[in-house]
Amino acid sequence: MSETLNPVVVAVDIDGVLRLPPLDRGAGELSRAGVYEATVRVFREDYPVAFHDPAGDWSDAGAIGDIACYSAAGAAWLQRLVADPRVIVCWATTWQGYANTYFAPVLGIPPLEVGVNTRPRLTESA
């Protein structure tokens, strides 16, 4: 008798997990740390304002370019997970569907389902 296994679900965040705080850009420091840099051009009309402050140095075209560090090990791990038919991978990030627009290409993965609530952050009332 064969046993049917349920798929494993892995929910992935971006900031602080795959996209890292800036590191020293000295010669070879990034590659030695297992980190690579990529520029992501974010557009104001495609920015998750429900969860992120849209403050920044926006161009006249309504875009901002962000050079960020990414975990090479995290990207490779994510690529392996996405390729595994026993695993369902989804975003668990406040970037929501914008993670597919801005970060999936940088991480070398196809678009993923989004598994976060779309409610904006809570605010205190007076």
Short mmCIF file of C-alpha atoms in Angstrom, two decimals:
data_model
loop_
_atom_site.label_atom_id
_atom_site.label_comp_id
_atom_site.label_asym_id
_atom_site.label_seq_id
_atom_site.Cartn_x
_atom_site.Cartn_y
_atom_site.Cartn_z
CA MET A 1 0.00 0.00 0.00
CA SER A 2 1.43 3.38 -0.98
CA GLU A 3 1.11 6.26 1.39
CA THR A 4 0.13 9.68 0.06
CA LEU A 5 2.07 12.49 1.67
CA ASN A 6 0.79 16.02 1.94
CA PRO A 7 3.02 18.64 0.38
CA VAL A 8 5.22 20.77 2.59
CA VAL A 9 4.36 24.48 2.56
CA VAL A 10 7.22 26.95 2.96
CA ALA A 11 6.36 30.62 3.43
CA VAL A 12 9.24 32.96 2.61
CA ASP A 13 9.92 36.54 3.68
CA ILE A 14 12.14 39.01 1.83
CA ASP A 15 13.55 41.72 4.11
CA GLY A 16 16.18 40.50 6.53
CA VAL A 17 15.89 36.95 5.19
CA LEU A 18 16.76 37.04 1.49
CA ARG A 19 17.42 40.78 1.12
CA LEU A 20 20.08 41.66 3.65
CA PRO A 21 21.33 44.84 5.28
CA PRO A 22 24.19 46.44 3.34
CA LEU A 23 27.62 44.88 3.81
CA ASP A 24 31.08 46.30 3.33
CA ARG A 25 31.63 46.65 -0.40
CA GLY A 26 35.38 46.15 -0.10
CA ALA A 27 37.11 44.02 -2.72
CA GLY A 28 35.74 40.51 -2.50
CA GLU A 29 33.92 41.05 0.80
CA LEU A 30 30.47 40.39 -0.62
CA SER A 31 31.33 37.15 -2.41
CA ARG A 32 33.27 35.88 0.60
CA ALA A 33 30.20 36.51 2.74
CA GLY A 34 27.96 34.55 0.32
CA VAL A 35 26.17 37.71 -0.73
CA TYR A 36 25.49 39.28 -4.11
CA GLU A 37 24.22 42.72 -5.02
CA ALA A 38 21.40 43.53 -7.39
CA THR A 39 19.59 46.72 -8.30
CA VAL A 40 15.82 46.65 -8.08
CA ARG A 41 13.93 49.53 -9.68
CA VAL A 42 10.70 50.06 -7.77
CA PHE A 43 7.86 52.16 -9.18
CA ARG A 44 5.68 54.30 -6.93
CA GLU A 45 2.43 52.99 -8.44
CA ASP A 46 3.58 49.42 -7.71
CA TYR A 47 4.69 50.01 -4.13
CA PRO A 48 2.94 48.30 -1.18
CA VAL A 49 1.98 51.48 0.68
CA ALA A 50 -0.33 49.57 3.05
CA PHE A 51 2.77 48.19 4.77
CA HIS A 52 5.73 50.35 3.69
CA ASP A 53 6.40 54.06 3.91
CA PRO A 54 6.75 55.35 0.34
CA ALA A 55 9.28 57.98 1.42
CA GLY A 56 12.36 58.04 -0.70
CA ASP A 57 14.20 59.80 -3.47
CA TRP A 58 11.67 59.09 -6.25
CA SER A 59 12.66 60.14 -9.77
CA ASP A 60 10.43 62.31 -11.94
CA ALA A 61 9.27 59.05 -13.57
CA GLY A 62 8.10 57.81 -10.16
CA ALA A 63 10.84 55.22 -9.70
CA ILE A 64 13.57 54.55 -7.20
CA GLY A 65 16.57 52.28 -7.72
CA ASP A 66 17.73 50.29 -4.75
CA ILE A 67 21.04 48.43 -4.72
CA ALA A 68 20.65 45.73 -2.12
CA CYS A 69 22.49 42.67 -0.88
CA TYR A 70 20.94 39.24 -1.27
CA SER A 71 21.81 35.94 0.35
CA ALA A 72 23.32 33.64 -2.29
CA ALA A 73 22.66 30.61 -0.08
CA GLY A 74 19.07 31.75 0.50
CA ALA A 75 18.48 32.22 -3.22
CA ALA A 76 19.93 28.78 -4.03
CA TRP A 77 17.83 27.17 -1.29
CA LEU A 78 14.70 28.90 -2.58
CA GLN A 79 15.43 27.78 -6.15
CA ARG A 80 15.74 24.15 -4.94
CA LEU A 81 12.48 24.41 -3.00
CA VAL A 82 10.59 25.85 -5.97
CA ALA A 83 11.88 23.03 -8.19
CA ASP A 84 10.76 20.33 -5.73
CA PRO A 85 7.25 19.07 -6.62
CA ARG A 86 6.68 18.01 -2.99
CA VAL A 87 6.98 21.61 -1.78
CA ILE A 88 4.59 24.53 -2.13
CA VAL A 89 6.44 27.83 -1.76
CA CYS A 90 4.62 31.11 -1.15
CA TRP A 91 5.54 34.64 -0.14
CA ALA A 92 5.01 35.68 3.47
CA THR A 93 6.10 39.26 3.07
CA THR A 94 4.53 42.67 3.35
CA TRP A 95 5.70 43.17 -0.23
CA GLN A 96 2.84 40.81 -1.13
CA GLY A 97 2.52 40.29 -4.92
CA TYR A 98 5.15 42.94 -5.51
CA ALA A 99 7.68 40.34 -4.36
CA ASN A 100 7.04 38.64 -7.70
CA THR A 101 7.51 41.89 -9.61
CA TYR A 102 10.69 43.05 -7.90
CA PHE A 103 12.41 40.15 -6.14
CA ALA A 104 11.57 36.87 -7.88
CA PRO A 105 13.70 37.79 -10.95
CA VAL A 106 16.64 38.82 -8.74
CA LEU A 107 16.37 35.52 -6.84
CA GLY A 108 16.05 33.45 -10.02
CA ILE A 109 12.61 32.01 -9.29
CA PRO A 110 9.20 32.10 -10.99
CA PRO A 111 6.31 34.08 -9.49
CA LEU A 112 4.95 32.55 -6.27
CA GLU A 113 1.56 32.60 -4.59
CA VAL A 114 1.17 35.22 -1.88
CA GLY A 115 0.29 33.98 1.57
CA VAL A 116 -0.09 37.16 3.63
CA ASN A 117 -3.07 39.09 4.86
CA THR A 118 -3.65 42.28 2.89
CA ARG A 119 -4.77 44.35 5.87
CA PRO A 120 -2.62 47.42 6.52
CA ARG A 121 -0.65 47.76 9.71
CA LEU A 122 -2.54 48.69 12.84
CA THR A 123 -2.41 52.26 14.06
CA GLU A 124 -3.21 53.65 17.47
CA SER A 125 -6.26 55.84 17.68
CA ALA A 126 -6.34 58.87 19.94
#
